[in-house]
mmCIF file with all atom_site columns, C-alpha atoms in Angstrom:
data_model
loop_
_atom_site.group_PDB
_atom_site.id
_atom_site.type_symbol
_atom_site.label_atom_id
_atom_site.label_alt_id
_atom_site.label_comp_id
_atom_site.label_asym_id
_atom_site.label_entity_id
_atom_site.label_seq_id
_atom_site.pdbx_PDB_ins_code
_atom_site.Cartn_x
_atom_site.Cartn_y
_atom_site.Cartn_z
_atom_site.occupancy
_atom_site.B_iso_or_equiv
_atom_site.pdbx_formal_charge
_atom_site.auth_seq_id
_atom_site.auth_comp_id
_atom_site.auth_asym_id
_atom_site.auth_atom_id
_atom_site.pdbx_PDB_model_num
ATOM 1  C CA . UNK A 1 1  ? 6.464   18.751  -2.136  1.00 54.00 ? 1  UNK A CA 1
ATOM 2  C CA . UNK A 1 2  ? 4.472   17.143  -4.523  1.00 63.00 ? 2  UNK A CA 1
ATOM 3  C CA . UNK A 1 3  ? 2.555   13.977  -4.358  1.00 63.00 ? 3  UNK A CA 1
ATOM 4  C CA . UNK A 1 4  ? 3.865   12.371  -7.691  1.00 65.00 ? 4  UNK A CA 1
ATOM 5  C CA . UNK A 1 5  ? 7.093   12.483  -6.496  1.00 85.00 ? 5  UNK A CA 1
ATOM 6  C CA . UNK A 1 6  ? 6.746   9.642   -4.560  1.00 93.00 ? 6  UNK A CA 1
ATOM 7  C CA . UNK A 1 7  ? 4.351   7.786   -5.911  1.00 96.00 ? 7  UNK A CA 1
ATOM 8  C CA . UNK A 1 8  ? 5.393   5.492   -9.113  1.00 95.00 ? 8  UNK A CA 1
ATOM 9  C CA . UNK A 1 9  ? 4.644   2.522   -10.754 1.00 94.00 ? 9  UNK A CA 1
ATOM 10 C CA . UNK A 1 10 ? 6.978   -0.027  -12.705 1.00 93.00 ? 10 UNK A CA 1
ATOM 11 C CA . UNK A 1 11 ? 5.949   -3.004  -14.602 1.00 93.00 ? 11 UNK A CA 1
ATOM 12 C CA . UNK A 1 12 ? 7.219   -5.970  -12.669 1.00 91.00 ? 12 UNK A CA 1
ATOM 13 C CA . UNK A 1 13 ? 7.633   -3.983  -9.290  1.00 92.00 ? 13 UNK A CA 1
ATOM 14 C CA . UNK A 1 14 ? 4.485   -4.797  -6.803  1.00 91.00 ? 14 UNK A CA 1
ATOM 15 C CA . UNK A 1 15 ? 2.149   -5.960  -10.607 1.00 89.00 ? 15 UNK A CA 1
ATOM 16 C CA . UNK A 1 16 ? 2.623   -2.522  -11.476 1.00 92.00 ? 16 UNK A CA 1
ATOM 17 C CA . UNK A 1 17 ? 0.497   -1.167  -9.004  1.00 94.00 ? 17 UNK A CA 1
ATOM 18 C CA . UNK A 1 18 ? 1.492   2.227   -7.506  1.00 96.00 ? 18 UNK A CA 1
ATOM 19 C CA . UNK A 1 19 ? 4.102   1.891   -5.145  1.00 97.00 ? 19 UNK A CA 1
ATOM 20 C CA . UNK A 1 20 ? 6.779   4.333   -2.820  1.00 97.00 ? 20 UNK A CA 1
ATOM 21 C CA . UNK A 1 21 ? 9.331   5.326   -4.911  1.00 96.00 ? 21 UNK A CA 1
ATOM 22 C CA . UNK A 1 22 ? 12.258  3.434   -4.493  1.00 94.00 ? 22 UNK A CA 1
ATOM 23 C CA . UNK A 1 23 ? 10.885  0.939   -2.429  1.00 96.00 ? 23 UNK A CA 1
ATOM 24 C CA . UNK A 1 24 ? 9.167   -2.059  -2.671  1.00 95.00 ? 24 UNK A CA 1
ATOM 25 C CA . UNK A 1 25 ? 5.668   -0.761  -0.701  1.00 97.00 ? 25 UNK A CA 1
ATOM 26 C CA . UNK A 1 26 ? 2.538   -0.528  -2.845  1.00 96.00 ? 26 UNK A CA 1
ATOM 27 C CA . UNK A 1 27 ? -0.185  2.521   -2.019  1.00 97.00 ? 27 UNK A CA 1
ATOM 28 C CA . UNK A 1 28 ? -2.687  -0.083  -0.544  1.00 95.00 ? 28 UNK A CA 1
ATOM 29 C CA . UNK A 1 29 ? -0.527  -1.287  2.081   1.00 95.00 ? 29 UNK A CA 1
ATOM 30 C CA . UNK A 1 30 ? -0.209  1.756   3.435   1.00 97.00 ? 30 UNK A CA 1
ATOM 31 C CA . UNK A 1 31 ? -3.971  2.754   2.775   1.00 96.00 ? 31 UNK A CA 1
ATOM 32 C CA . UNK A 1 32 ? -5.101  -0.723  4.332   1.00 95.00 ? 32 UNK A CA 1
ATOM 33 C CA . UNK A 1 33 ? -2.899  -0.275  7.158   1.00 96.00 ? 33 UNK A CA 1
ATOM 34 C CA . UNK A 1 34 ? -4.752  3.438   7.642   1.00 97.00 ? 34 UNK A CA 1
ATOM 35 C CA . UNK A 1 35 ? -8.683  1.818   6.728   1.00 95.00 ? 35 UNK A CA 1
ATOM 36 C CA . UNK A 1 36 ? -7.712  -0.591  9.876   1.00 95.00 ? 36 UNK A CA 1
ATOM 37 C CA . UNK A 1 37 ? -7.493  2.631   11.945  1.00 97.00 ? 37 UNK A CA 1
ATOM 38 C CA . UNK A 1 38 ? -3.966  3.042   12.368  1.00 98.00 ? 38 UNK A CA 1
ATOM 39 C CA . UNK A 1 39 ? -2.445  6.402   12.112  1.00 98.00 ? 39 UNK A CA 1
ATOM 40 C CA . UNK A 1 40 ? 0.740   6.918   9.761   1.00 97.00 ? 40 UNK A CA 1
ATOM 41 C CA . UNK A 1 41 ? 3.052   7.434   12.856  1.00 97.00 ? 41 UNK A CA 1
ATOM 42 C CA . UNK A 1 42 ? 1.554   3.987   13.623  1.00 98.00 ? 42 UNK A CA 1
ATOM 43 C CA . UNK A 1 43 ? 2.385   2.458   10.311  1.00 97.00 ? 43 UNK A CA 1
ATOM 44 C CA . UNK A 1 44 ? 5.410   3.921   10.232  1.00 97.00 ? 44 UNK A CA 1
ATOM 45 C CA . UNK A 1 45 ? 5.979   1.347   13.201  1.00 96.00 ? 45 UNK A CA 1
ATOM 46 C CA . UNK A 1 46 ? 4.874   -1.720  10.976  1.00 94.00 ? 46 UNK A CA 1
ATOM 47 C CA . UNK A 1 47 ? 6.673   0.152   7.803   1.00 96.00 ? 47 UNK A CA 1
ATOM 48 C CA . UNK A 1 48 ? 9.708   1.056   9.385   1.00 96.00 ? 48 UNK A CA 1
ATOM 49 C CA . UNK A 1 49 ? 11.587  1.675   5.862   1.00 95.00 ? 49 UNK A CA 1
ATOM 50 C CA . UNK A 1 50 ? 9.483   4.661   5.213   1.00 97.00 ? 50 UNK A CA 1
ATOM 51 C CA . UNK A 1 51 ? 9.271   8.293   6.287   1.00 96.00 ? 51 UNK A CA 1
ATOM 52 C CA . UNK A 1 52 ? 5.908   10.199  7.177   1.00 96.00 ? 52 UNK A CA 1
ATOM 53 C CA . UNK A 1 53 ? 5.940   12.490  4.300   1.00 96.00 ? 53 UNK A CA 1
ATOM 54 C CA . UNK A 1 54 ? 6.076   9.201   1.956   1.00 97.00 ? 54 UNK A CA 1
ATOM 55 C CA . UNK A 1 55 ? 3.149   7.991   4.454   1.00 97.00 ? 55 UNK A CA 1
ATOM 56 C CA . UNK A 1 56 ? 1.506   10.864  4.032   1.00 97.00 ? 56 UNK A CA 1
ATOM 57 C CA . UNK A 1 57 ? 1.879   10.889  -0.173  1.00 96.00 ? 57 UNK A CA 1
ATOM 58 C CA . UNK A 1 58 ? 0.792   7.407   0.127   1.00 97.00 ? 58 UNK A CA 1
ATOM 59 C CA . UNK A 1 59 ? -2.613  8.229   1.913   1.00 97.00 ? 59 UNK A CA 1
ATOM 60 C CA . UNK A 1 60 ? -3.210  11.471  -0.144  1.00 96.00 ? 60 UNK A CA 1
ATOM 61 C CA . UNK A 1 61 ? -2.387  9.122   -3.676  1.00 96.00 ? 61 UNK A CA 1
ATOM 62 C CA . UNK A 1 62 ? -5.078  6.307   -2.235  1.00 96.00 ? 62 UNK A CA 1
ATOM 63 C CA . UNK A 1 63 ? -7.687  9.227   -0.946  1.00 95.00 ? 63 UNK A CA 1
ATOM 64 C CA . UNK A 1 64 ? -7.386  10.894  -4.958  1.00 95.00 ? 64 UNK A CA 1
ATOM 65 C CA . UNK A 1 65 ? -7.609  7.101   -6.518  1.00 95.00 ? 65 UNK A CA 1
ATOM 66 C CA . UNK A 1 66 ? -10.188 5.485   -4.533  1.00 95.00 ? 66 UNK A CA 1
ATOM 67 C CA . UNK A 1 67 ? -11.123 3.244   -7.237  1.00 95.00 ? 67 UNK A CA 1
ATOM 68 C CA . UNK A 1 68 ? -7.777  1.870   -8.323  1.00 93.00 ? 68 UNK A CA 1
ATOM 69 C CA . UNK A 1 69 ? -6.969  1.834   -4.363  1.00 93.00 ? 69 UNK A CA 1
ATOM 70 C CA . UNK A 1 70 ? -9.642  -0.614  -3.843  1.00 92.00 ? 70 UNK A CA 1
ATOM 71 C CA . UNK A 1 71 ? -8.945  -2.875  -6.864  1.00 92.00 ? 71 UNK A CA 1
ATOM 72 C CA . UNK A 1 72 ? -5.398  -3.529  -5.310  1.00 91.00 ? 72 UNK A CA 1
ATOM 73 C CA . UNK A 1 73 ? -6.799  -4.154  -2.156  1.00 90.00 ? 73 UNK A CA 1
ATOM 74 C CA . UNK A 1 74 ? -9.402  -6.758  -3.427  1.00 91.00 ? 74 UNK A CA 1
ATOM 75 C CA . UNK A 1 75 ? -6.578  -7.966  -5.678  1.00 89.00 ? 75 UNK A CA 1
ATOM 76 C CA . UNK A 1 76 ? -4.441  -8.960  -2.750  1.00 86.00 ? 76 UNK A CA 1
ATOM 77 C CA . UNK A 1 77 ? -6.949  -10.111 -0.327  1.00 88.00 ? 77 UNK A CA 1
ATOM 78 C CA . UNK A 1 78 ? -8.168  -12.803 -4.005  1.00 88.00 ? 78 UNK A CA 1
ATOM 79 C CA . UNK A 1 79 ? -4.489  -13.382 -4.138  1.00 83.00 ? 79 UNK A CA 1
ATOM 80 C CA . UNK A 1 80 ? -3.835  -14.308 -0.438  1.00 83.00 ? 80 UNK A CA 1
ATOM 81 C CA . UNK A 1 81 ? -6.875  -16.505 -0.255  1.00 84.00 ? 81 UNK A CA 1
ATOM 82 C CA . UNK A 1 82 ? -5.725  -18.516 -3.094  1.00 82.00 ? 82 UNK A CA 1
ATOM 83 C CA . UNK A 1 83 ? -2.333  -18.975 -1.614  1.00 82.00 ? 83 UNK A CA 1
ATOM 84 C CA . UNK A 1 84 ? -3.836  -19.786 1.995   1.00 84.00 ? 84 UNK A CA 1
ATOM 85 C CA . UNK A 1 85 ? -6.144  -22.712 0.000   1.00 84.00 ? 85 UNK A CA 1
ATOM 86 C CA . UNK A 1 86 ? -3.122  -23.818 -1.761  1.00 82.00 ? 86 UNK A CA 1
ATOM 87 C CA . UNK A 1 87 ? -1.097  -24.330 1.561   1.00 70.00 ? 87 UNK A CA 1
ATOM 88 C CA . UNK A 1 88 ? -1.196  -27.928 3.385   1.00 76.00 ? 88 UNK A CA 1
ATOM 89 C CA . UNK A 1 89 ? -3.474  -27.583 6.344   1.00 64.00 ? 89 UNK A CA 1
ATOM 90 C CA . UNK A 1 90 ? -1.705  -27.598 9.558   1.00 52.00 ? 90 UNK A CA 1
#
């Protein structure tokens, strides 16, 4: 099984960011799920669309682009701050 096969990236899908083929689930998620010490039977709990071997790709695709793995993740954490500062306090 190789790796590429299910990673892949679309323009428009998830800003083009590497995602699960044929799903809607960027890399990072799953690699920020793992960084918060879950293991991937554990995010397949939180992920339930997703199989372990796409888990797995996921995690090996983040581990080989650690760089581009951690611009998504600040990219998303920039993007939810905005949106929480742009909501109506409670």
């Amino acid at each position: 099984m190789r790796v590429e096969s299910f990673i892949e990236s679309t323009p428009g899908i998830c800003g083009g960011r590497p995602r699960i083929a044929g799903t809607r689930v960027p890399v990072h998620r799953v690699a920020g799920y793992y960084r918060l010490g879950y293991a991937p039977e554990e995010i397949r709990e939180f992920l339930t669309s997703l199989t372990l071997p796409q888990i797995d790709a996921a995690l090996a695709h983040a581990l080989a682009n650690p760089e581009e793995t951690e611009q998504s993740l600040r990219d998303e954490e920039i993007a939810v701050d905005h949106l929480t500062s742009q909501s109506p306090a409670a």
